[in-house]
Tab-separated table of C-alpha atoms in Angstrom:
chain	number	residue	atom	x	y	z
A	1	UNK	CA	-36.565	0.580	71.708
A	2	UNK	CA	-36.501	-2.253	69.228
A	3	UNK	CA	-38.361	-5.462	68.091
A	4	UNK	CA	-36.435	-8.732	68.121
A	5	UNK	CA	-36.674	-12.362	68.083
A	6	UNK	CA	-36.682	-14.015	71.427
A	7	UNK	CA	-33.585	-16.059	70.748
A	8	UNK	CA	-31.709	-12.526	70.324
A	9	UNK	CA	-33.249	-10.746	73.113
A	10	UNK	CA	-31.196	-8.172	74.760
A	11	UNK	CA	-28.310	-9.075	72.570
A	12	UNK	CA	-29.751	-7.389	69.730
A	13	UNK	CA	-30.845	-4.472	71.736
A	14	UNK	CA	-27.036	-3.997	72.418
A	15	UNK	CA	-26.175	-4.471	68.773
A	16	UNK	CA	-28.754	-1.891	67.461
A	17	UNK	CA	-28.147	1.244	66.054
A	18	UNK	CA	-30.068	4.395	66.992
A	19	UNK	CA	-30.587	7.405	64.958
A	20	UNK	CA	-30.767	10.834	66.322
A	21	UNK	CA	-32.869	13.314	64.369
A	22	UNK	CA	-32.468	16.925	64.718
A	23	UNK	CA	-35.461	19.010	63.194
A	24	UNK	CA	-33.793	21.982	61.241
A	25	UNK	CA	-36.935	23.525	60.370
A	26	UNK	CA	-40.701	22.626	60.562
A	27	UNK	CA	-40.571	20.864	57.089
A	28	UNK	CA	-37.126	19.716	57.289
A	29	UNK	CA	-34.664	17.401	59.347
A	30	UNK	CA	-31.800	15.264	59.428
A	31	UNK	CA	-30.635	12.074	61.254
A	32	UNK	CA	-27.637	11.332	63.334
A	33	UNK	CA	-26.269	7.992	64.308
A	34	UNK	CA	-26.434	6.949	67.864
A	35	UNK	CA	-24.449	3.843	68.453
A	36	UNK	CA	-24.820	1.336	71.130
A	37	UNK	CA	-21.463	0.706	72.925
A	38	UNK	CA	-21.615	-2.924	72.272
A	39	UNK	CA	-22.288	-2.595	68.515
A	40	UNK	CA	-19.860	-3.749	65.979
A	41	UNK	CA	-19.595	-0.227	64.808
A	42	UNK	CA	-18.809	0.951	68.205
A	43	UNK	CA	-15.019	1.786	68.639
A	44	UNK	CA	-15.565	0.013	72.094
A	45	UNK	CA	-16.661	-3.282	70.507
A	46	UNK	CA	-14.857	-6.392	71.702
A	47	UNK	CA	-14.995	-9.052	69.167
A	48	UNK	CA	-13.768	-11.710	71.592
A	49	UNK	CA	-16.849	-11.461	73.812
A	50	UNK	CA	-19.914	-13.571	73.331
A	51	UNK	CA	-23.369	-11.987	73.087
A	52	UNK	CA	-24.334	-13.349	76.627
A	53	UNK	CA	-21.116	-11.837	77.955
A	54	UNK	CA	-22.135	-8.402	76.705
A	55	UNK	CA	-25.768	-8.951	78.297
A	56	UNK	CA	-24.123	-9.665	81.599
A	57	UNK	CA	-22.026	-6.553	81.278
A	58	UNK	CA	-25.127	-4.494	80.285
A	59	UNK	CA	-26.806	-5.874	83.682
A	60	UNK	CA	-23.899	-4.736	85.917
A	61	UNK	CA	-23.399	-1.431	84.246
A	62	UNK	CA	-27.235	-0.790	84.594
A	63	UNK	CA	-27.147	-1.528	88.279
A	64	UNK	CA	-24.115	0.537	88.766
A	65	UNK	CA	-25.806	3.445	87.019
A	66	UNK	CA	-29.268	3.103	88.673
A	67	UNK	CA	-27.304	3.167	92.218
A	68	UNK	CA	-25.751	6.368	91.010
A	69	UNK	CA	-29.125	8.052	89.820
A	70	UNK	CA	-30.909	6.910	92.836
A	71	UNK	CA	-28.470	9.073	95.192
A	72	UNK	CA	-30.709	11.899	93.820
A	73	UNK	CA	-33.534	10.379	96.133
A	74	UNK	CA	-31.179	10.219	99.230
A	75	UNK	CA	-29.704	13.642	99.041
A	76	UNK	CA	-32.148	15.969	97.386
A	77	UNK	CA	-30.934	19.072	99.001
A	78	UNK	CA	-27.249	18.524	99.215
A	79	UNK	CA	-25.389	21.805	98.399
A	80	UNK	CA	-22.605	20.187	96.691
A	81	UNK	CA	-22.909	20.007	92.796
A	82	UNK	CA	-22.286	16.483	91.773
A	83	UNK	CA	-23.845	15.070	88.598
A	84	UNK	CA	-25.242	11.899	89.690
A	85	UNK	CA	-24.280	9.509	86.464
A	86	UNK	CA	-22.516	6.345	85.486
A	87	UNK	CA	-21.912	4.285	82.571
A	88	UNK	CA	-24.163	5.159	79.605
A	89	UNK	CA	-25.081	2.613	76.962
A	90	UNK	CA	-24.833	4.636	73.856
A	91	UNK	CA	-22.352	6.708	72.003
A	92	UNK	CA	-22.640	9.793	69.876
A	93	UNK	CA	-20.295	10.607	67.129
A	94	UNK	CA	-19.890	14.141	66.146
A	95	UNK	CA	-17.222	16.717	64.989
A	96	UNK	CA	-15.925	19.768	66.660
A	97	UNK	CA	-13.917	22.891	65.446
A	98	UNK	CA	-12.655	24.268	62.261
A	99	UNK	CA	-11.172	22.282	60.523
A	100	UNK	CA	-13.220	19.518	62.278
A	101	UNK	CA	-12.308	16.638	64.461
A	102	UNK	CA	-14.306	13.685	64.955
A	103	UNK	CA	-14.796	12.555	68.483
A	104	UNK	CA	-17.016	10.026	70.369
A	105	UNK	CA	-19.006	11.128	73.633
A	106	UNK	CA	-21.121	9.067	75.994
A	107	UNK	CA	-24.828	10.314	75.685
A	108	UNK	CA	-26.142	10.906	79.211
A	109	UNK	CA	-29.558	11.818	80.167
A	110	UNK	CA	-28.024	12.604	83.864
A	111	UNK	CA	-25.663	15.291	82.653
A	112	UNK	CA	-26.374	18.920	81.603
A	113	UNK	CA	-23.404	19.834	79.677
A	114	UNK	CA	-21.421	18.698	76.514
A	115	UNK	CA	-17.651	18.199	77.359
A	116	UNK	CA	-14.644	16.885	75.895
A	117	UNK	CA	-11.093	16.726	76.351
A	118	UNK	CA	-8.989	19.399	74.926
A	119	UNK	CA	-5.335	20.117	74.031
A	120	UNK	CA	-3.338	22.028	75.642
A	121	UNK	CA	-4.165	19.690	78.651
A	122	UNK	CA	-2.894	19.761	82.149
A	123	UNK	CA	-4.199	16.217	82.819
A	124	UNK	CA	-5.865	14.203	80.290
A	125	UNK	CA	-6.585	10.500	80.341
A	126	UNK	CA	-5.882	8.403	77.213
A	127	UNK	CA	-8.634	8.379	74.608
A	128	UNK	CA	-9.271	6.065	71.752
A	129	UNK	CA	-9.441	9.081	69.279
A	130	UNK	CA	-6.998	12.175	68.881
A	131	UNK	CA	-7.660	14.849	71.422
A	132	UNK	CA	-9.126	18.080	70.120
A	133	UNK	CA	-6.771	21.022	70.277
A	134	UNK	CA	-8.684	24.306	70.774
A	135	UNK	CA	-5.608	26.420	69.688
A	136	UNK	CA	-5.870	24.984	66.199
A	137	UNK	CA	-9.579	25.866	65.662
A	138	UNK	CA	-10.756	28.936	63.801
A	139	UNK	CA	-14.118	29.090	65.548
A	140	UNK	CA	-13.360	28.261	69.086
A	141	UNK	CA	-13.629	30.966	71.606
A	142	UNK	CA	-13.837	30.925	75.503
A	143	UNK	CA	-16.802	32.566	77.327
A	144	UNK	CA	-16.166	35.581	79.666
A	145	UNK	CA	-17.109	35.336	83.504
A	146	UNK	CA	-19.753	38.168	83.233
A	147	UNK	CA	-21.637	36.305	80.508
A	148	UNK	CA	-25.191	35.283	81.255
A	149	UNK	CA	-24.225	31.772	79.988
A	150	UNK	CA	-21.230	31.396	82.427
A	151	UNK	CA	-23.567	32.609	85.278
A	152	UNK	CA	-26.398	30.124	84.448
A	153	UNK	CA	-24.078	26.957	84.642
A	154	UNK	CA	-23.603	25.395	88.101
A	155	UNK	CA	-20.067	25.011	89.382
A	156	UNK	CA	-18.508	27.833	87.309
A	157	UNK	CA	-15.623	29.987	88.300
A	158	UNK	CA	-13.428	32.764	86.992
A	159	UNK	CA	-9.713	32.211	85.804
A	160	UNK	CA	-7.005	34.944	86.444
A	161	UNK	CA	-7.907	36.149	82.722
A	162	UNK	CA	-11.476	36.469	83.647
A	163	UNK	CA	-12.508	33.518	81.528
A	164	UNK	CA	-15.370	31.229	82.507
A	165	UNK	CA	-14.139	27.777	84.100
A	166	UNK	CA	-16.564	24.995	84.580
A	167	UNK	CA	-16.001	22.113	87.087
A	168	UNK	CA	-18.290	18.873	87.195
A	169	UNK	CA	-17.876	15.842	89.451
A	170	UNK	CA	-19.484	12.571	88.843
A	171	UNK	CA	-20.636	10.204	91.574
A	172	UNK	CA	-18.442	7.412	90.197
A	173	UNK	CA	-15.304	9.561	90.774
A	174	UNK	CA	-14.943	10.784	87.207
A	175	UNK	CA	-14.406	14.671	86.735
A	176	UNK	CA	-13.751	17.194	84.335
A	177	UNK	CA	-12.627	20.765	84.756
A	178	UNK	CA	-11.693	23.366	82.076
A	179	UNK	CA	-12.836	26.338	79.868
A	180	UNK	CA	-16.691	27.019	79.199
A	181	UNK	CA	-16.553	28.009	75.624
A	182	UNK	CA	-18.561	28.303	72.206
A	183	UNK	CA	-17.306	26.389	69.386
A	184	UNK	CA	-19.095	24.780	66.151
A	185	UNK	CA	-20.179	21.226	66.170
A	186	UNK	CA	-20.823	19.221	63.100
A	187	UNK	CA	-23.236	16.405	63.220
A	188	UNK	CA	-23.195	13.759	60.413
A	189	UNK	CA	-26.335	13.169	58.599
A	190	UNK	CA	-27.773	9.818	57.519
A	191	UNK	CA	-28.594	11.632	54.212
A	192	UNK	CA	-25.059	12.375	53.621
A	193	UNK	CA	-25.173	16.184	54.344
A	194	UNK	CA	-23.542	16.965	57.557
A	195	UNK	CA	-25.262	19.746	59.430
A	196	UNK	CA	-23.232	22.302	61.511
A	197	UNK	CA	-24.323	24.312	64.674
A	198	UNK	CA	-22.072	27.268	65.258
A	199	UNK	CA	-21.937	28.764	68.560
A	200	UNK	CA	-22.636	25.822	70.749
A	201	UNK	CA	-21.749	25.963	74.375
A	202	UNK	CA	-19.138	23.172	75.300
A	203	UNK	CA	-16.855	22.377	78.057
A	204	UNK	CA	-13.055	22.244	76.994
A	205	UNK	CA	-11.669	19.954	79.559
A	206	UNK	CA	-8.267	20.508	80.653
A	207	UNK	CA	-8.163	18.408	83.610
A	208	UNK	CA	-10.342	15.226	83.163
A	209	UNK	CA	-10.543	11.841	84.851
A	210	UNK	CA	-13.072	9.099	83.831
A	211	UNK	CA	-14.193	5.941	85.445
A	212	UNK	CA	-15.234	4.211	82.067
A	213	UNK	CA	-13.416	1.513	81.153
A	214	UNK	CA	-13.367	2.550	77.523
A	215	UNK	CA	-11.772	5.850	77.118
A	216	UNK	CA	-14.345	8.078	75.080
A	217	UNK	CA	-13.785	11.797	74.372
A	218	UNK	CA	-16.382	12.875	77.028
A	219	UNK	CA	-19.787	13.462	77.742
A	220	UNK	CA	-22.931	14.573	75.524
A	221	UNK	CA	-25.455	15.877	78.217
A	222	UNK	CA	-29.043	15.265	77.331
A	223	UNK	CA	-30.669	16.627	80.703
A	224	UNK	CA	-32.436	19.607	81.460
A	225	UNK	CA	-29.690	21.977	82.406
A	226	UNK	CA	-29.237	25.342	80.481
A	227	UNK	CA	-26.470	24.164	78.080
A	228	UNK	CA	-27.213	20.596	77.491
A	229	UNK	CA	-27.775	19.472	73.785
A	230	UNK	CA	-31.400	19.395	74.333
A	231	UNK	CA	-31.798	22.643	75.576
A	232	UNK	CA	-29.391	24.342	73.155
A	233	UNK	CA	-31.525	22.996	70.306
A	234	UNK	CA	-34.859	23.931	71.834
A	235	UNK	CA	-35.309	27.253	69.985
A	236	UNK	CA	-35.699	25.080	66.758
A	237	UNK	CA	-37.372	21.956	68.410
A	238	UNK	CA	-39.894	23.564	70.677
A	239	UNK	CA	-38.486	21.541	73.472
A	240	UNK	CA	-40.053	18.164	72.069
A	241	UNK	CA	-38.051	15.065	71.428
A	242	UNK	CA	-39.143	11.343	71.311
A	243	UNK	CA	-37.389	8.068	70.390
A	244	UNK	CA	-38.225	4.595	69.048
A	245	UNK	CA	-35.140	3.410	67.208
A	246	UNK	CA	-34.533	6.955	66.247
A	247	UNK	CA	-34.546	10.089	68.455
A	248	UNK	CA	-36.767	12.770	66.914
A	249	UNK	CA	-36.888	16.594	67.649
A	250	UNK	CA	-39.536	19.141	67.078
A	251	UNK	CA	-42.798	18.633	65.205
A	252	UNK	CA	-41.367	15.132	64.034
A	253	UNK	CA	-41.318	14.247	67.716
A	254	UNK	CA	-45.153	14.603	68.592
A	255	UNK	CA	-46.390	11.494	69.891
A	256	UNK	CA	-50.161	11.200	69.099
A	257	UNK	CA	-52.914	9.019	67.630
A	258	UNK	CA	-54.793	5.986	68.788
A	259	UNK	CA	-53.364	4.272	71.653
A	260	UNK	CA	-51.263	7.215	73.015
A	261	UNK	CA	-51.428	7.821	76.645
A	262	UNK	CA	-49.542	10.936	78.534
A	263	UNK	CA	-48.309	11.406	82.055
A	264	UNK	CA	-46.970	14.551	83.825
A	265	UNK	CA	-43.128	15.117	83.657
A	266	UNK	CA	-41.409	16.637	86.681
A	267	UNK	CA	-38.096	18.039	87.680
A	268	UNK	CA	-36.747	17.944	91.454
A	269	UNK	CA	-34.641	20.576	93.089
A	270	UNK	CA	-33.182	21.634	89.834
A	271	UNK	CA	-31.846	18.316	88.990
A	272	UNK	CA	-31.425	17.361	85.251
A	273	UNK	CA	-33.305	13.964	85.256
A	274	UNK	CA	-36.864	13.134	84.088
A	275	UNK	CA	-39.255	12.241	86.822
A	276	UNK	CA	-42.597	10.610	86.355
A	277	UNK	CA	-45.189	9.514	88.842
A	278	UNK	CA	-45.612	5.642	88.924
A	279	UNK	CA	-48.930	4.856	91.028
A	280	UNK	CA	-48.805	0.995	90.869
A	281	UNK	CA	-48.297	-2.075	88.785
A	282	UNK	CA	-50.758	-4.667	88.049
A	283	UNK	CA	-50.380	-8.333	87.250
A	284	UNK	CA	-53.617	-9.652	85.998
A	285	UNK	CA	-56.053	-8.484	88.859
A	286	UNK	CA	-53.269	-8.139	91.289
A	287	UNK	CA	-52.388	-4.399	92.117
A	288	UNK	CA	-49.002	-3.522	93.661
A	289	UNK	CA	-49.089	0.138	95.038
A	290	UNK	CA	-45.891	1.989	94.525
A	291	UNK	CA	-46.428	4.558	97.097
A	292	UNK	CA	-46.690	8.173	97.539
A	293	UNK	CA	-44.539	10.464	95.476
A	294	UNK	CA	-41.694	12.450	97.108
A	295	UNK	CA	-41.367	16.284	97.067
A	296	UNK	CA	-45.024	17.106	97.202
A	297	UNK	CA	-46.195	14.967	94.332
A	298	UNK	CA	-43.437	15.833	91.844
A	299	UNK	CA	-42.626	12.338	90.694
A	300	UNK	CA	-41.059	9.161	92.210
A	301	UNK	CA	-39.418	7.257	89.312
A	302	UNK	CA	-36.677	8.489	86.796
A	303	UNK	CA	-37.297	7.645	83.176
A	304	UNK	CA	-33.982	6.819	81.684
A	305	UNK	CA	-32.752	5.537	78.348
A	306	UNK	CA	-29.301	4.723	79.399
A	307	UNK	CA	-30.405	2.338	82.365
A	308	UNK	CA	-30.922	-1.148	81.007
A	309	UNK	CA	-33.073	-2.532	83.998
A	310	UNK	CA	-35.985	-1.343	85.700
A	311	UNK	CA	-35.045	-0.612	89.299
A	312	UNK	CA	-37.605	-0.532	92.142
A	313	UNK	CA	-37.678	0.066	96.010
A	314	UNK	CA	-37.019	-3.307	97.627
A	315	UNK	CA	-40.753	-3.683	99.000
A	316	UNK	CA	-42.424	-2.799	95.726
A	317	UNK	CA	-40.126	-5.364	93.768
A	318	UNK	CA	-40.693	-8.162	96.160
A	319	UNK	CA	-44.314	-7.945	95.728
A	320	UNK	CA	-44.070	-7.605	91.852
A	321	UNK	CA	-41.679	-10.500	91.929
A	322	UNK	CA	-43.811	-12.572	93.845
A	323	UNK	CA	-46.920	-11.728	91.568
A	324	UNK	CA	-45.114	-12.674	88.583
A	325	UNK	CA	-43.796	-15.842	89.893
A	326	UNK	CA	-47.282	-16.851	91.098
A	327	UNK	CA	-48.557	-16.663	87.511
A	328	UNK	CA	-45.694	-18.529	85.573
A	329	UNK	CA	-45.603	-22.247	85.607
A	330	UNK	CA	-42.101	-22.687	84.099
A	331	UNK	CA	-39.213	-24.365	85.808
A	332	UNK	CA	-37.039	-21.855	87.687
A	333	UNK	CA	-33.539	-21.749	87.449
A	334	UNK	CA	-30.659	-19.501	88.776
A	335	UNK	CA	-29.225	-16.538	86.709
A	336	UNK	CA	-25.847	-17.690	85.512
A	337	UNK	CA	-24.578	-14.330	85.949
A	338	UNK	CA	-25.746	-13.888	89.449
A	339	UNK	CA	-27.519	-10.692	88.687
A	340	UNK	CA	-31.069	-11.210	88.523
A	341	UNK	CA	-33.400	-12.995	90.840
A	342	UNK	CA	-36.314	-14.600	89.176
A	343	UNK	CA	-35.363	-16.731	86.086
A	344	UNK	CA	-36.914	-19.634	84.149
A	345	UNK	CA	-35.828	-22.148	81.606
A	346	UNK	CA	-37.771	-21.768	78.352
A	347	UNK	CA	-37.247	-21.434	74.710
A	348	UNK	CA	-37.458	-18.125	73.321
A	349	UNK	CA	-40.371	-18.855	71.232
A	350	UNK	CA	-42.723	-19.990	74.194
A	351	UNK	CA	-41.872	-16.955	76.231
A	352	UNK	CA	-44.750	-14.675	75.311
A	353	UNK	CA	-47.474	-17.313	76.080
A	354	UNK	CA	-45.671	-18.129	79.433
A	355	UNK	CA	-45.457	-14.953	81.213
A	356	UNK	CA	-48.258	-12.167	82.244
A	357	UNK	CA	-48.559	-8.812	80.795
A	358	UNK	CA	-47.738	-6.306	83.424
A	359	UNK	CA	-49.374	-2.711	83.298
A	360	UNK	CA	-47.343	0.231	84.684
A	361	UNK	CA	-49.965	2.822	85.969
A	362	UNK	CA	-48.275	6.243	85.594
A	363	UNK	CA	-50.505	9.067	86.524
A	364	UNK	CA	-53.123	9.330	83.877
A	365	UNK	CA	-51.434	6.740	81.814
A	366	UNK	CA	-51.545	3.026	81.861
A	367	UNK	CA	-48.630	1.489	80.002
A	368	UNK	CA	-48.902	-2.312	79.214
A	369	UNK	CA	-45.540	-4.111	79.338
A	370	UNK	CA	-45.278	-7.430	77.297
A	371	UNK	CA	-42.517	-10.037	77.727
A	372	UNK	CA	-40.191	-8.155	75.610
A	373	UNK	CA	-40.323	-5.327	78.150
A	374	UNK	CA	-39.933	-7.340	81.270
A	375	UNK	CA	-37.699	-10.484	80.559
A	376	UNK	CA	-34.371	-10.627	79.089
A	377	UNK	CA	-32.636	-13.776	77.764
A	378	UNK	CA	-29.241	-14.288	79.620
A	379	UNK	CA	-28.167	-17.579	78.318
A	380	UNK	CA	-29.411	-20.213	76.021
A	381	UNK	CA	-33.193	-21.038	76.872
A	382	UNK	CA	-32.714	-18.979	80.243
A	383	UNK	CA	-34.744	-15.810	80.623
A	384	UNK	CA	-34.740	-13.555	83.712
A	385	UNK	CA	-37.195	-10.896	84.999
A	386	UNK	CA	-35.694	-7.689	83.883
A	387	UNK	CA	-36.390	-5.484	87.119
A	388	UNK	CA	-34.073	-5.132	90.029
A	389	UNK	CA	-34.453	-4.020	93.774
A	390	UNK	CA	-32.524	-1.296	95.433
A	391	UNK	CA	-32.562	0.620	98.912
A	392	UNK	CA	-33.765	3.972	97.534
A	393	UNK	CA	-35.481	5.690	94.377
A	394	UNK	CA	-36.526	3.891	91.275
A	395	UNK	CA	-35.729	3.995	87.507
A	396	UNK	CA	-37.859	3.094	84.506
A	397	UNK	CA	-34.973	1.597	82.234
A	398	UNK	CA	-34.700	0.965	78.433
A	399	UNK	CA	-35.933	-2.726	78.196
A	400	UNK	CA	-39.202	-1.658	79.647
A	401	UNK	CA	-39.406	1.101	76.727
A	402	UNK	CA	-38.783	-1.323	73.939
A	403	UNK	CA	-41.447	-1.047	70.967
A	404	UNK	CA	-42.872	2.037	72.737
A	405	UNK	CA	-42.539	5.498	71.080
A	406	UNK	CA	-41.862	7.707	73.926
A	407	UNK	CA	-42.228	11.422	73.421
A	408	UNK	CA	-41.168	14.241	75.757
A	409	UNK	CA	-42.858	17.752	75.572
A	410	UNK	CA	-40.572	19.953	77.703
A	411	UNK	CA	-43.001	22.878	77.262
A	412	UNK	CA	-46.162	21.137	78.362
A	413	UNK	CA	-44.028	18.875	80.693
A	414	UNK	CA	-45.575	15.542	79.601
A	415	UNK	CA	-44.276	12.108	78.492
A	416	UNK	CA	-46.396	10.253	76.108
A	417	UNK	CA	-46.132	6.443	75.420
A	418	UNK	CA	-47.600	4.575	72.383
A	419	UNK	CA	-47.108	0.906	71.333
A	420	UNK	CA	-45.243	1.025	68.093
A	421	UNK	CA	-43.219	-1.428	65.925
A	422	UNK	CA	-39.917	0.604	66.201
A	423	UNK	CA	-38.287	-1.222	63.246
A	424	UNK	CA	-40.700	0.656	60.941
A	425	UNK	CA	-39.993	3.930	62.303
């Protein structure tokens, strides 16, 4: 995602700003800031925390999120509509309504709806910004039950007034219920010219509870569902987006050229997640097989920009950790945060020469992972292997994607990788 000095490691990842670019036309576009929750520009920023406290918090959030994501492997055919999601790492600032009101939503690739708290509210939690009052907006409209949009969204029902109601439950106990509506969203541009998207489908939450410690306005879903932000922009973007410091859409999102490798992209059982097929890891000549894909070969690992660590099944993790440990000749130490298992004492400037390159063998695409992708600094002169074991499932996290231009083509159903200096994008 970003290039950094080893002395800053994940701390700089946590403080970096992401730009979100929507391609309005083939030859035009604009950029919208996405802000990491621990950035000094985030409304959730805590100046009293040290950078290593922020690293530790991100590790714990990552494990929590991965545990929720991996429930999709355990209950692939569950009839209950539960969004497997947890704390996201990135905020998106946008404005809603006419006149517009600025709000902050958690960006979540594991959710397929844009929802925010709305007044009048039956039960709203306290949030850091004013709550949107739909009755004061000139462009707000509820959707009727018979509409195609209402019928396409899971978990909808009818009110006594025949308006479309949505209900969404998250695995961490959060929930939102309210009116499925259309409204004008305004996205601020880094060029200084805000861009409006009238008629955007949103959930206007009248009964909400959220497990996040910081009380944002709601969720901005980037999953594969019919009313996610990605899907609603698809007519103008061709279903393409990529990220490498900035998130690009449409023709600007095409990843190509020397060094580009591509792998098939899958969905499972109508879920909103992005699945890839990982065949093995290699550490030097030591190849660690990942195992057979589930669901008839339709992917065995979720690629997720909101999970910090890469999470692997216990058996695969154990073999990979052992292979790495055999090649590293540094002094082993314990993680002071008691989160990660394989840690070493080393100055950041010597890390690259001290740890092996790991290759992730996706189907049809070999992606090399350097020290910046596989180790994270957790304390002064202490680095840890940025992988975590789990009982079920797997997640390819955002540390492993640093300095990779990652492109999604939802029409061709491929994900492409290209090593890139993301600071120059």
